[in-house]
Amino acid sequence: MKKFWVLAGILVIAMCALTPRSGAQQKERKDAAGHEWFNHAVFYEIYPRSFADSNGDGVGDLKGITSKLDYLQHLGVDAIWITPCFPSPQVDFGYDVSDYEAIDPMYGTLDDFDELVAKAKTHNIKIILDFVPNHTSDQHKWFLESKSSKTNPKRDWYIWRDGKPNGQPPNNWTSTFGGSTWTLDPTTGQYYYHYFYAQQPDLNWRNPEVRKAMLDCMRFWYKRGVAGFRLDAVDTLFEDPDLKDNPLLPGLDKFGFPNEHEIYNKKLPEVHDVMRDMRKLADEYNAVLIGETWTANVSELRDYYGEKNDELQMPMDLMLTQFPKLSAPLFREHITALEDAGGWPVFVISNHDIVRSYTRWGDGKNDDQIAKLAATMYMLLRGTPIMYYGEEIGMENNDPKRKEDVQDPQGRRGWPKEIGRDGERTPMQWNDRPNAGFTTGKPWLPVAPNYKTHNVATESKNPDSILNLYRKIIGLRGSEPALREGKYIALNGDDANVLAFARQDIRGSSVIVVLNMSDSPQSVKLEMSKVAAPSARATTLVAVGAKSSAEVMGTISLEPYGVYVAKVDSRLR
Ligand code: NOJ
């Protein structure tokens, strides 16, 4: 009898774990402000080829990531996003998936993945995978079937069309990776469509079978304990069914093809239906969806949350990555637009497709100080930051100098105008030993030159390092209520050099953040009346290249790119 009750108990627990959550349960996981775990989390992007190599083959792997969980926890990371680690011919280094429900042997096995999820849990770290819905690899079994004949049941899973009567591609669309988006397949004499490389054929999201198959793949990972997905290239999911030519714009792209206004193959309204479907599924698993959402402005970004907040919880704001240099007015204007638009911002300053922020914003003289300023800014604004591995130690770009050294096909095709993305994907710098401690073999990309000084081991010992600044700032996100939900209040809105703002908690405390975005010393007297009584006192939390009198009403002196953060008792008496 006792056995029966034990078994019944186990059954009930298992059923609870497997049953999708009801609306009421979903509400429970929100806090008083209506926010969920990911609103207060720090995310960290890992490019698995380059993070940690456990077996000496020169390419990082899952066991390598697992071995660094202590480091990530100590840094203050709550969730890691791993770029695609599924089986792939690696034409686009994993963004050409040939099986959505397995792990590429170069990264390990499904058991290694399960072990990573389980160990990460003991470190309070969630795992986010990268889902590539727009296209598969041309080696995926679906595409191999689809291309085998015009009558194959999977033919309509991809986008096939006849060429023009003169044999030319069906229309003028050009690939973001160079050349026509159409490739002629000799077996059936038709063209297939690919927004990216020819080895990345686009799926046909108008086909309900495709939609179902792709959602099933997501479910497969949710059931394995994944906490969400970063969704790749969501704006390219649909194409105009009539394949109308895109209007041409002046000039040529980096690959020598005419520039186009991509109105017929990008950001079609149907994208939002798919986002809603994915969100419904995510909600069943308390999961988060992060979007690779390239937008021209904040209003476009807003659309990805969904009219009823029923699409992506975290569409990435990638606009900061396009700011070529620090500028207080530019950043202030952008932050104001974000605040006015509502929604929970998601900040990104670097990733595997963009020149690292250390190189992009650095001036060659104050690079470390600038890295500290950038960290303070995007970690302390209202929103969720997504870090890129190595940002926390000041990793720099190490761009290839010769075409023959380039690994990224984009760089080989576009050289020298487009040098590819190898520079921002170099091995993580763990210590000052050979290959920065990333591998005992030959790394797939050369380590960046600054690894002798900018590495985890060396910086851990230095209280003034970029790494220790990150740890401290991330710690403040946890310890200061104003930095959790506090509203954003712009201070000294006319200052051309200093970006200053407060985050103010409803209970009356504020944290002020003062950032000198110029290469000259600045002194500022803050508009403190916006947040505090004249008698309020400030407690310095961080001062790097900055000095202030104890009273925050006093003047704050900032060295070039100086950073000052203080806590203020802001009750207006
Ligand atoms: C965006 C990814 O970030 C990039 O690395 C990839 O090449 C393209 N999407 C195509 O999947």
CSV table of N, CA, C and O in Angstrom, one decimal, residues 211 215 269-283 289 303-312:
chain,number,residue,atom,x,y,z
A,211,ARG,N,5.5,25.3,-40.3
A,211,ARG,CA,5.3,25.9,-39.0
A,211,ARG,C,5.2,24.9,-37.8
A,211,ARG,O,5.8,25.1,-36.8
A,215,LEU,N,7.9,24.5,-34.7
A,215,LEU,CA,7.5,24.6,-33.3
A,215,LEU,C,7.8,23.3,-32.5
A,215,LEU,O,8.2,23.4,-31.3
A,269,PRO,N,4.3,41.7,-42.7
A,269,PRO,CA,3.5,41.7,-41.5
A,269,PRO,C,3.2,40.3,-40.9
A,269,PRO,O,3.0,40.1,-39.7
A,270,GLU,N,3.3,39.3,-41.8
A,270,GLU,CA,3.1,37.9,-41.4
A,270,GLU,C,4.1,37.4,-40.3
A,270,GLU,O,3.8,36.5,-39.6
A,271,VAL,N,5.2,38.1,-40.3
A,271,VAL,CA,6.2,37.7,-39.2
A,271,VAL,C,5.6,37.7,-37.9
A,271,VAL,O,5.8,36.8,-37.0
A,272,HIS,N,4.7,38.7,-37.6
A,272,HIS,CA,4.1,38.8,-36.3
A,272,HIS,C,3.2,37.6,-35.9
A,272,HIS,O,3.1,37.3,-34.8
A,273,ASP,N,2.5,37.0,-36.9
A,273,ASP,CA,1.7,35.8,-36.6
A,273,ASP,C,2.6,34.7,-36.1
A,273,ASP,O,2.3,34.0,-35.1
A,274,VAL,N,3.8,34.5,-36.7
A,274,VAL,CA,4.7,33.5,-36.2
A,274,VAL,C,5.2,33.8,-34.8
A,274,VAL,O,5.3,32.9,-34.0
A,275,MET,N,5.5,35.1,-34.6
A,275,MET,CA,6.0,35.5,-33.3
A,275,MET,C,5.0,35.1,-32.2
A,275,MET,O,5.3,34.6,-31.1
A,276,ARG,N,3.7,35.4,-32.6
A,276,ARG,CA,2.6,35.1,-31.6
A,276,ARG,C,2.5,33.6,-31.3
A,276,ARG,O,2.4,33.1,-30.2
A,277,ASP,N,2.6,32.8,-32.4
A,277,ASP,CA,2.6,31.3,-32.2
A,277,ASP,C,3.8,30.8,-31.3
A,277,ASP,O,3.6,30.0,-30.4
A,278,MET,N,4.9,31.4,-31.6
A,278,MET,CA,6.1,31.0,-30.8
A,278,MET,C,5.9,31.4,-29.3
A,278,MET,O,6.3,30.7,-28.4
A,279,ARG,N,5.3,32.6,-29.2
A,279,ARG,CA,5.1,33.1,-27.8
A,279,ARG,C,4.1,32.2,-27.0
A,279,ARG,O,4.4,31.9,-25.8
A,280,LYS,N,3.1,31.7,-27.7
A,280,LYS,CA,2.1,30.9,-27.0
A,280,LYS,C,2.8,29.6,-26.5
A,280,LYS,O,2.6,29.2,-25.4
A,281,LEU,N,3.7,29.1,-27.4
A,281,LEU,CA,4.4,27.9,-27.0
A,281,LEU,C,5.4,28.2,-25.8
A,281,LEU,O,5.5,27.5,-24.8
A,282,ALA,N,6.1,29.3,-25.9
A,282,ALA,CA,7.0,29.7,-24.9
A,282,ALA,C,6.3,29.9,-23.5
A,282,ALA,O,6.8,29.4,-22.5
A,283,ASP,N,5.1,30.4,-23.6
A,283,ASP,CA,4.4,30.6,-22.3
A,283,ASP,C,4.1,29.3,-21.6
A,283,ASP,O,4.0,29.3,-20.4
A,289,LEU,N,11.6,34.7,-25.2
A,289,LEU,CA,12.0,34.8,-26.6
A,289,LEU,C,12.8,36.1,-26.8
A,289,LEU,O,12.3,37.1,-26.5
A,303,ASP,N,7.2,47.3,-32.2
A,303,ASP,CA,6.3,46.4,-32.9
A,303,ASP,C,6.5,44.9,-32.5
A,303,ASP,O,5.6,44.1,-32.5
A,304,TYR,N,7.8,44.6,-32.2
A,304,TYR,CA,8.1,43.2,-31.9
A,304,TYR,C,7.6,42.7,-30.5
A,304,TYR,O,7.7,41.5,-30.3
A,305,TYR,N,7.3,43.6,-29.7
A,305,TYR,CA,6.7,43.2,-28.4
A,305,TYR,C,5.3,42.7,-28.6
A,305,TYR,O,4.7,41.9,-27.8
A,306,GLY,N,4.7,43.1,-29.7
A,306,GLY,CA,3.3,42.7,-30.1
A,306,GLY,C,2.3,43.7,-29.5
A,306,GLY,O,2.5,44.3,-28.5
A,307,GLU,N,1.2,43.9,-30.3
A,307,GLU,CA,0.2,44.9,-29.9
A,307,GLU,C,-0.3,44.7,-28.5
A,307,GLU,O,-0.6,45.6,-27.7
A,308,LYS,N,-0.4,43.4,-28.2
A,308,LYS,CA,-0.9,43.0,-26.8
A,308,LYS,C,0.2,42.4,-26.0
A,308,LYS,O,-0.1,41.5,-25.1
A,309,ASN,N,1.4,42.8,-26.2
A,309,ASN,CA,2.5,42.2,-25.6
A,309,ASN,C,2.5,40.7,-25.7
A,309,ASN,O,2.8,40.0,-24.7
A,310,ASP,N,2.1,40.2,-26.9
A,310,ASP,CA,2.0,38.8,-27.0
A,310,ASP,C,3.0,38.2,-28.0
A,310,ASP,O,2.8,37.2,-28.6
A,311,GLU,N,4.1,39.0,-28.3
A,311,GLU,CA,5.1,38.4,-29.2
A,311,GLU,C,6.4,38.2,-28.4
A,311,GLU,O,6.4,37.5,-27.5
A,312,LEU,N,7.4,38.9,-28.7
A,312,LEU,CA,8.7,38.7,-28.1
A,312,LEU,C,8.8,39.5,-26.7
A,312,LEU,O,8.5,40.7,-26.7
